[in-house]
Coordinates of C-alpha atoms in Angstrom, one line a residue:
M1 CA 53.9 -102.7 36.8
A2 CA 56.6 -100.3 35.8
L3 CA 54.0 -98.2 34.0
K4 CA 51.9 -97.8 37.2
V5 CA 55.0 -96.8 39.2
A6 CA 55.8 -94.1 36.6
L7 CA 52.2 -92.9 36.7
H8 CA 52.2 -92.6 40.5
R9 CA 55.5 -90.6 40.4
L10 CA 54.1 -88.3 37.8
V11 CA 51.0 -87.6 39.9
F12 CA 53.1 -87.0 43.1
T13 CA 55.4 -84.6 41.2
H14 CA 52.3 -82.6 39.9
R15 CA 50.8 -82.3 43.4
T16 CA 54.1 -81.2 44.9
L17 CA 54.5 -78.5 42.3
T18 CA 50.9 -77.3 42.9
I19 CA 51.3 -77.1 46.6
W20 CA 54.6 -75.2 46.2
A21 CA 53.0 -72.7 43.8
S22 CA 50.1 -72.1 46.1
S23 CA 52.5 -71.5 49.1
Q24 CA 54.4 -69.0 47.0
R25 CA 51.2 -67.1 46.2
H26 CA 50.1 -67.0 49.8
S27 CA 53.6 -65.8 50.7
R28 CA 53.3 -62.9 48.2
H29 CA 49.8 -62.0 49.5
R30 CA 51.0 -62.1 53.1
D31 CA 53.9 -59.7 52.2
L32 CA 51.4 -57.3 50.5
L33 CA 49.1 -57.3 53.5
V34 CA 52.1 -56.6 55.8
N35 CA 53.1 -53.7 53.6
L36 CA 49.6 -52.4 53.5
S37 CA 49.1 -52.6 57.3
E38 CA 52.4 -50.7 57.8
S39 CA 51.4 -47.9 55.4
V40 CA 48.0 -47.3 57.2
R41 CA 49.2 -47.9 60.7
D42 CA 48.4 -44.3 61.6
T43 CA 44.8 -44.6 60.6
R44 CA 42.0 -46.5 62.1
T45 CA 38.5 -46.8 60.7
F46 CA 35.2 -47.8 62.3
S47 CA 31.5 -47.5 61.2
G48 CA 32.4 -45.7 58.0
A49 CA 34.4 -42.8 59.7
A50 CA 38.1 -42.2 59.7
V51 CA 39.9 -41.6 63.1
K52 CA 43.5 -40.3 63.2
R53 CA 45.4 -41.5 66.2
N54 CA 47.0 -38.9 68.4
D55 CA 50.5 -40.2 69.4
N56 CA 51.4 -37.4 71.8
K57 CA 52.0 -40.0 74.6
E58 CA 53.6 -43.4 74.1
G59 CA 51.6 -46.6 74.4
T60 CA 48.3 -44.9 74.9
S61 CA 45.1 -45.9 73.2
D62 CA 42.6 -43.7 75.1
Y63 CA 39.8 -42.7 72.7
S64 CA 39.1 -39.5 74.7
R65 CA 42.4 -38.1 73.3
L66 CA 41.6 -38.9 69.8
S67 CA 40.9 -36.0 67.5
T68 CA 38.6 -37.1 64.8
K69 CA 36.2 -35.9 62.2
V70 CA 33.1 -38.1 61.8
T71 CA 31.3 -37.8 58.5
S72 CA 28.0 -39.3 57.5
R73 CA 29.1 -39.6 53.9
K74 CA 27.9 -42.8 52.3
R75 CA 30.1 -45.1 50.3
R76 CA 30.2 -44.4 46.5
P77 CA 28.5 -47.2 44.5
L78 CA 30.8 -49.1 42.1
S79 CA 30.3 -49.0 38.4
P80 CA 29.7 -52.3 36.5
L81 CA 33.3 -52.1 35.1
E82 CA 34.7 -51.8 38.6
R83 CA 32.6 -54.7 39.9
I84 CA 33.6 -57.1 37.1
S85 CA 37.3 -56.1 37.0
G86 CA 37.5 -56.4 40.8
L87 CA 36.7 -60.1 40.4
L88 CA 39.6 -60.7 38.1
P89 CA 43.3 -60.9 38.9
Q90 CA 45.1 -57.6 38.3
D91 CA 47.7 -59.1 36.0
A92 CA 44.9 -60.4 33.7
L93 CA 43.5 -56.8 33.0
S94 CA 44.7 -55.0 29.9
P95 CA 46.1 -51.4 30.1
E96 CA 42.9 -50.0 28.5
V97 CA 40.7 -51.5 31.3
M98 CA 43.0 -50.2 34.0
Q99 CA 42.8 -46.7 32.4
L100 CA 39.0 -46.8 32.3
R101 CA 38.9 -47.9 35.9
E102 CA 41.1 -45.0 37.0
Q103 CA 38.9 -42.5 35.1
E104 CA 35.7 -43.8 36.7
S105 CA 37.2 -43.8 40.1
D106 CA 38.4 -40.2 39.7
K107 CA 34.9 -39.2 38.4
G108 CA 33.2 -40.9 41.4
A109 CA 35.6 -39.2 43.8
E110 CA 34.8 -35.8 42.3
I111 CA 31.0 -36.5 42.6
Q112 CA 31.4 -37.7 46.2
G113 CA 33.6 -34.8 47.1
S114 CA 31.1 -32.3 45.9
V115 CA 28.5 -33.5 48.5
P116 CA 28.9 -31.5 51.7
N117 CA 29.4 -33.3 55.0
R118 CA 26.2 -33.0 57.1
T119 CA 27.8 -33.9 60.4
Q120 CA 31.3 -32.9 61.7
V121 CA 31.8 -33.5 65.4
E122 CA 34.6 -34.2 67.8
V123 CA 34.7 -37.6 69.4
G124 CA 35.0 -36.2 72.9
D125 CA 31.6 -34.5 72.6
E126 CA 29.4 -37.5 73.3
D127 CA 26.1 -35.6 73.2
I128 CA 26.7 -34.4 69.6
V129 CA 27.9 -37.8 68.5
K130 CA 24.7 -39.5 69.9
K131 CA 22.5 -36.8 68.2
S132 CA 24.2 -37.2 64.9
E133 CA 24.1 -41.0 65.1
H134 CA 20.3 -40.8 65.9
Q135 CA 19.8 -38.6 62.8
A136 CA 21.8 -40.8 60.5
H137 CA 20.4 -44.1 61.7
S138 CA 16.8 -43.1 62.4
P139 CA 14.3 -45.7 61.1
P140 CA 12.3 -44.7 58.0
V141 CA 8.7 -43.5 58.3
G142 CA 6.4 -46.5 58.3
A143 CA 8.8 -48.9 60.0
E144 CA 7.2 -48.1 63.3
E145 CA 4.0 -46.4 64.5
L146 CA 3.6 -43.0 62.7
D147 CA 3.9 -39.8 64.6
T148 CA 0.6 -38.0 64.3
G149 CA 2.3 -34.6 64.0
S150 CA 4.9 -35.6 61.4
V151 CA 2.8 -37.0 58.6
H152 CA 1.7 -33.6 57.2
H153 CA 4.1 -30.7 58.0
R154 CA 1.6 -28.0 57.0
E155 CA -0.6 -25.6 58.7
K156 CA -4.4 -25.8 58.5
Q157 CA -5.6 -23.4 55.8
V158 CA -8.7 -21.3 56.2
W159 CA -10.8 -21.9 53.1
A160 CA -13.3 -19.4 51.9
A161 CA -16.4 -21.5 51.5
L162 CA -18.9 -20.7 48.7
P163 CA -22.6 -20.2 49.5
G164 CA -24.0 -23.6 50.5
E165 CA -20.6 -25.3 50.7
R166 CA -19.6 -27.3 53.8
L167 CA -16.2 -28.5 54.8
L168 CA -15.5 -32.2 55.6
T169 CA -16.7 -33.3 59.0
C170 CA -16.3 -36.5 61.0
G171 CA -19.0 -39.0 60.3
E172 CA -19.2 -38.3 56.6
L173 CA -18.6 -41.0 53.9
L174 CA -15.7 -40.2 51.7
V175 CA -14.0 -41.8 48.7
A176 CA -10.2 -41.9 48.2
E177 CA -8.9 -42.4 44.7
Y178 CA -5.5 -42.8 43.1
R179 CA -4.9 -43.6 39.5
R180 CA -1.6 -44.2 37.7
K181 CA -1.5 -45.9 34.3
R182 CA -3.3 -49.2 34.8
M183 CA -3.2 -49.1 38.6
E184 CA -6.3 -47.8 40.3
F185 CA -7.0 -47.4 44.0
R186 CA -10.5 -46.6 45.2
K187 CA -11.8 -46.9 48.7
M188 CA -14.8 -45.6 50.6
F189 CA -14.4 -44.9 54.3
Q190 CA -16.1 -43.0 57.1
L191 CA -14.2 -40.0 58.5
Q192 CA -13.5 -40.6 62.1
T193 CA -11.4 -38.7 64.7
G194 CA -8.0 -40.4 65.3
A195 CA -8.4 -42.9 62.5
R196 CA -6.1 -43.4 59.5
L197 CA -6.6 -44.0 55.8
E198 CA -4.1 -46.7 54.9
S199 CA -3.2 -47.9 51.4
S200 CA -0.2 -49.3 49.6
W201 CA 0.9 -45.8 48.7
G202 CA 1.0 -44.5 52.3
V203 CA -1.1 -43.3 55.2
I204 CA -3.2 -40.1 55.7
L205 CA -4.6 -39.2 59.1
H206 CA -8.3 -38.5 59.3
N207 CA -7.5 -35.5 61.4
D208 CA -5.7 -34.0 58.4
I209 CA -8.8 -34.6 56.2
A210 CA -11.3 -33.1 58.6
G211 CA -11.9 -29.4 58.0
Q212 CA -10.7 -29.5 54.4
P213 CA -12.9 -28.9 51.3
A214 CA -14.0 -31.9 49.3
G215 CA -12.3 -32.6 45.9
Q216 CA -8.8 -32.0 47.1
F217 CA -5.5 -33.9 46.7
L218 CA -3.8 -34.8 50.0
K219 CA -0.3 -36.4 50.2
T220 CA 0.5 -39.5 52.1
H221 CA 3.5 -39.9 54.3
R222 CA 5.3 -41.2 51.2
G223 CA 4.4 -38.2 49.2
V224 CA 1.8 -39.8 46.9
P225 CA -1.2 -37.5 46.2
I226 CA -4.6 -39.1 47.0
F227 CA -7.8 -37.5 45.7
I228 CA -10.4 -37.1 48.5
R229 CA -14.0 -36.4 47.8
R230 CA -17.5 -37.0 49.1
A231 CA -19.2 -40.3 48.3
S232 CA -22.1 -40.0 45.9
L233 CA -25.1 -42.2 46.1
E234 CA -23.7 -44.3 43.2
D235 CA -20.4 -44.7 45.1
Y236 CA -22.2 -45.7 48.2
V237 CA -24.3 -48.3 46.5
L238 CA -21.3 -49.9 44.7
C239 CA -19.0 -49.9 47.8
M240 CA -21.4 -50.6 50.7
K241 CA -21.6 -53.9 52.5
R242 CA -23.9 -56.3 50.7
G243 CA -25.8 -59.5 51.3
P244 CA -27.3 -60.3 47.9
A245 CA -26.3 -58.8 44.6
I246 CA -27.5 -55.2 44.1
A247 CA -29.3 -53.4 41.3
Y248 CA -26.5 -51.6 39.6
P249 CA -26.9 -47.8 39.1
K250 CA -27.2 -48.1 35.3
D251 CA -30.1 -50.6 35.7
A252 CA -31.7 -48.7 38.5
A253 CA -31.7 -45.5 36.4
S254 CA -33.4 -47.3 33.5
M255 CA -36.0 -48.7 35.9
L256 CA -36.8 -45.3 37.3
M257 CA -37.3 -44.0 33.7
M258 CA -39.5 -47.0 32.8
M259 CA -41.7 -46.4 35.9
D260 CA -41.6 -42.6 35.4
V261 CA -41.2 -42.1 39.2
T262 CA -41.6 -38.4 40.3
E263 CA -41.7 -36.6 43.6
G264 CA -44.7 -37.5 45.7
D265 CA -45.3 -41.0 44.1
C266 CA -46.0 -44.1 46.2
V267 CA -43.9 -47.0 45.0
L268 CA -43.9 -50.7 46.0
E269 CA -40.6 -52.6 46.0
S270 CA -40.4 -56.3 46.5
G271 CA -37.0 -57.7 47.2
S272 CA -35.1 -55.2 49.4
G273 CA -31.9 -57.1 49.0
S274 CA -29.0 -54.9 50.2
G275 CA -31.0 -51.7 49.9
A276 CA -29.6 -50.2 46.7
M277 CA -32.9 -49.9 44.9
S278 CA -34.6 -48.6 48.0
L279 CA -32.2 -45.7 48.2
F280 CA -32.7 -44.8 44.5
L281 CA -36.5 -44.9 45.0
S282 CA -36.3 -42.9 48.2
K283 CA -34.4 -40.1 46.3
A284 CA -36.8 -40.2 43.4
V285 CA -40.1 -39.9 45.4
G286 CA -38.7 -37.2 47.7
S287 CA -40.1 -36.1 51.1
K288 CA -43.7 -36.0 49.8
G289 CA -43.6 -39.6 48.5
S290 CA -43.2 -43.0 50.1
V291 CA -41.7 -46.4 49.4
L292 CA -42.9 -49.7 50.7
S293 CA -40.0 -52.3 50.6
V294 CA -40.8 -55.9 51.3
E295 CA -38.2 -58.6 51.9
V296 CA -38.8 -62.3 52.7
R297 CA -35.4 -63.1 54.2
E298 CA -34.4 -61.8 57.7
D299 CA -30.7 -61.3 56.9
H300 CA -31.4 -59.3 53.7
H301 CA -34.0 -57.2 55.5
R302 CA -31.5 -56.4 58.3
R303 CA -28.8 -55.5 55.8
A304 CA -31.1 -53.2 53.8
V305 CA -32.1 -51.3 56.9
L306 CA -28.5 -50.8 58.1
N307 CA -27.3 -49.5 54.7
Y308 CA -30.3 -47.2 54.4
N309 CA -29.7 -45.6 57.9
R310 CA -26.0 -45.3 57.3
W311 CA -26.6 -43.2 54.2
R312 CA -29.1 -41.0 55.9
T313 CA -26.7 -40.3 58.7
S314 CA -23.9 -39.3 56.3
W315 CA -26.2 -37.2 54.3
S316 CA -27.4 -35.2 57.3
L317 CA -23.8 -34.4 58.2
R318 CA -23.0 -33.5 54.6
R319 CA -26.0 -31.2 53.9
G320 CA -27.0 -30.1 57.4
E321 CA -30.5 -31.5 56.8
E322 CA -32.2 -34.8 57.1
W323 CA -32.6 -37.3 54.3
P324 CA -36.3 -38.1 53.9
D325 CA -37.4 -41.0 56.0
N326 CA -39.8 -42.2 53.4
V327 CA -39.0 -45.9 53.1
Q328 CA -40.9 -48.5 55.2
F329 CA -39.1 -51.9 55.4
H330 CA -41.2 -54.9 56.1
K331 CA -40.2 -58.6 56.4
A332 CA -43.0 -60.5 54.6
D333 CA -43.9 -62.6 51.6
L334 CA -46.0 -60.8 49.1
C335 CA -47.6 -64.1 48.0
T336 CA -49.3 -64.3 51.4
A337 CA -49.2 -60.7 52.6
S338 CA -52.3 -59.3 50.9
S339 CA -53.2 -57.6 54.2
L340 CA -50.1 -55.5 54.0
L341 CA -51.3 -54.0 50.8
A342 CA -54.9 -53.6 51.8
G343 CA -56.2 -50.1 51.1
R344 CA -53.0 -49.0 49.2
G345 CA -52.5 -47.8 45.7
F346 CA -49.1 -47.5 44.0
H347 CA -47.9 -45.4 41.1
A348 CA -45.2 -47.9 40.2
V349 CA -43.9 -51.4 41.2
A350 CA -40.3 -52.6 41.2
L351 CA -39.7 -56.3 41.5
D352 CA -36.4 -58.0 42.1
L353 CA -37.3 -61.7 42.7
I354 CA -36.3 -65.1 41.5
N355 CA -39.9 -65.9 40.5
P356 CA -41.7 -62.6 40.1
H357 CA -44.7 -64.1 38.2
L358 CA -45.8 -65.7 41.5
V359 CA -46.5 -62.3 43.2
L360 CA -48.1 -60.6 40.2
P361 CA -51.7 -61.7 41.1
T362 CA -51.3 -60.0 44.6
V363 CA -49.5 -56.9 43.4
I364 CA -51.2 -55.9 40.1
P365 CA -54.7 -55.2 41.6
H366 CA -53.0 -52.4 43.7
L367 CA -51.2 -50.8 40.7
H368 CA -52.8 -47.7 39.2
P369 CA -54.2 -48.3 35.7
G370 CA -51.6 -47.3 33.0
A371 CA -48.8 -47.6 35.6
V372 CA -45.7 -49.7 35.0
C373 CA -44.3 -52.7 36.8
A374 CA -40.5 -52.9 36.2
V375 CA -38.9 -56.4 36.8
Y376 CA -35.2 -56.9 37.4
L377 CA -34.1 -60.4 36.2
A378 CA -30.7 -62.0 36.2
N379 CA -31.0 -64.4 33.3
I380 CA -33.1 -64.9 30.2
T381 CA -34.8 -68.1 31.4
Q382 CA -36.4 -66.0 34.2
V383 CA -37.7 -63.6 31.5
T384 CA -39.4 -66.5 29.6
D385 CA -40.9 -67.8 32.8
L386 CA -42.3 -64.3 33.7
L387 CA -43.9 -63.9 30.3
E388 CA -45.4 -67.4 30.4
G389 CA -46.8 -66.6 33.8
V390 CA -48.3 -63.4 32.5
R391 CA -49.9 -65.3 29.7
C392 CA -51.4 -68.1 31.8
S393 CA -52.7 -65.8 34.6
T394 CA -54.7 -63.6 32.2
L395 CA -53.5 -60.5 34.1
P396 CA -54.2 -57.1 32.5
L397 CA -50.5 -56.6 31.7
L398 CA -48.8 -55.6 28.4
C399 CA -45.1 -56.4 27.9
E400 CA -43.7 -53.4 26.3
R401 CA -39.9 -53.9 26.4
V402 CA -37.3 -56.5 27.4
I403 CA -33.8 -54.8 27.4
E404 CA -30.3 -55.4 28.5
L405 CA -28.1 -52.4 29.2
P406 CA -24.4 -52.8 28.3
L407 CA -21.9 -50.3 29.7
R408 CA -18.6 -49.7 28.0
E409 CA -16.0 -47.5 29.7
W410 CA -13.3 -45.8 27.7
V411 CA -9.9 -44.4 28.5
V412 CA -9.2 -41.1 26.9
A413 CA -5.9 -39.4 27.9
P414 CA -3.1 -37.3 26.3
A415 CA -0.4 -39.3 24.6
L416 CA 2.8 -39.4 26.6
Q417 CA 6.4 -40.4 25.8
K418 CA 8.4 -42.9 27.9
D419 CA 10.0 -40.1 29.9
G420 CA 6.6 -38.6 30.8
R421 CA 6.6 -35.7 28.3
Y422 CA 3.7 -34.9 26.0
C423 CA 3.9 -36.1 22.5
N424 CA 3.7 -33.4 19.8
K425 CA 1.1 -33.5 17.1
K426 CA 2.9 -33.3 13.7
G427 CA 1.2 -31.8 10.6
F428 CA 1.7 -32.8 7.0
H429 CA 4.1 -30.8 4.8
P430 CA 4.8 -31.5 1.1
G431 CA 8.1 -33.3 0.8
F432 CA 8.3 -33.9 4.5
G433 CA 10.7 -36.6 5.5
L434 CA 12.8 -36.7 2.3
S435 CA 16.1 -35.0 1.8
Q436 CA 17.7 -34.0 -1.6
D437 CA 19.6 -37.3 -1.7
G438 CA 16.4 -39.3 -1.3
E439 CA 17.1 -40.4 2.2
A440 CA 14.9 -40.0 5.3
S441 CA 15.7 -36.7 7.1
E442 CA 16.1 -37.1 10.8
E443 CA 17.1 -33.5 11.7
S444 CA 13.5 -32.4 12.5
D445 CA 13.0 -35.4 14.8
K446 CA 16.3 -34.7 16.6
E447 CA 15.2 -31.1 17.1
D448 CA 11.9 -32.2 18.6
L449 CA 13.7 -34.4 21.1
T450 CA 16.3 -31.8 22.1
T451 CA 14.0 -28.9 22.5
E452 CA 12.5 -28.2 25.9
E453 CA 8.9 -29.1 26.5
D454 CA 6.5 -26.2 26.6
P455 CA 5.0 -26.1 30.1
D456 CA 1.7 -24.8 28.8
P457 CA 1.2 -26.3 25.3
P458 CA -1.4 -24.5 23.1
F459 CA -4.8 -26.0 22.3
G460 CA -4.7 -28.8 19.7
S461 CA -1.0 -29.4 19.9
I462 CA -1.2 -32.6 21.9
P463 CA -2.5 -35.9 20.4
Y464 CA -4.8 -38.1 22.5
I465 CA -5.1 -41.8 23.0
A466 CA -8.6 -43.3 23.1
R467 CA -9.3 -47.0 23.8
P468 CA -11.8 -49.2 25.7
H469 CA -11.0 -49.7 29.3
P470 CA -9.3 -53.1 29.9
E471 CA -11.8 -54.0 32.7
Q472 CA -15.4 -53.9 31.3
M473 CA -18.6 -54.6 33.2
S474 CA -20.3 -57.6 31.7
H475 CA -23.9 -58.6 31.9
T476 CA -25.8 -57.5 35.0
A477 CA -29.5 -58.0 34.4
F478 CA -32.5 -58.0 32.0
L479 CA -35.2 -55.4 32.5
V480 CA -38.8 -56.2 31.7
K481 CA -41.4 -53.4 31.4
L482 CA -44.9 -54.4 32.1
R483 CA -47.8 -51.9 31.8
K484 CA -51.2 -52.3 33.4
C485 CA -54.0 -51.9 30.9
V486 CA -57.7 -51.7 31.3
Q487 CA -59.6 -54.5 29.5

């Protein structure tokens, strides 16, 4: 019992001492605050500006009599040492730390004092105060709707066009590209009056693009250069709206070589899809040739026609002449549409079907002897089914080739250092890298780092980095070349 009483007294004494010490600290802090308020009683601060009070009359606080100098100077950022030491009690800091803090604060004050004040006004002039506040607190570009006249502060330049060159006009299909290290931005769009090209790197008004030459860098409102150029047929095919999968340009080019399509040929296409192969065939046969494109599905047929007409419209604005209207789209099934082919002969046939061997008995009789039927197939099992169908149907066809076309892109660029400077190609010298004492010599390396970079390095002085592109196109299709032979 006596032990418990003694323990309670000890706890009570400890709490009393703690409360007394805390009250003493608060009392000291209160005295410091009082002294501080008395030392700055002649200065009032608000919104980052200092205002000196005019005490010409007693008991007045009218702000119209205040003579002030408002500055738009921002507060100096604290160094890591100042941040950490500010969290600790002053008596816990060593003299060395206090000396370092004073040096950094003096250095920061010199840097801040070297920046000129952009706004110096009297408080009584309300109009100038409002104007300066509007300039200092205006929202950044992009926080609200962009001003059409403030995105590009440049005058329209008059370009001397080369013979046959045409400036960009509304209605054309363009491609915007931006590449930085592994980040790539690529977008196809149609140039329209009053529209905007939006991306993660900023906005470019279409009105600023119209009237400019193709192949030019234009800066967004954030200052990022975007490369603007006309869309080629390859770009259009890869970026246009699709229904089914398309015949990729690398495969379409090989099919055109297999079929040996030239200007003036008459070609049959079965499986219009999204219209990609139709466009390539239309370009190959020219204005003197013709293409008959047949599609069994209504949605695919409609999509192919829309994509074909859209490209023709853009081409007419680009070149000032019409793209040949040499493709006839039909919605039909070739297995039962022999009347559609009646009286026709074809120099080549391109098939992009799930079961192409089912239409061969209808198509091959209209193919010229010695001509080629190129078949586009997605997987190898379709290839075996096609060849088995050719064997069982006893058609006069000879399978010449079955190929798959891999495409491997490479990245080849100058070698850069971390600071963005070009690396220097170093040649071999006898005894290079060893000093007389047998240790590695670092003087030459230090000289290379300290010397200024040549703005126009000579030929062969910069090493290059070559590696495969991280994003590779995998398998697209198998191509089968069937040639009609006379038995």
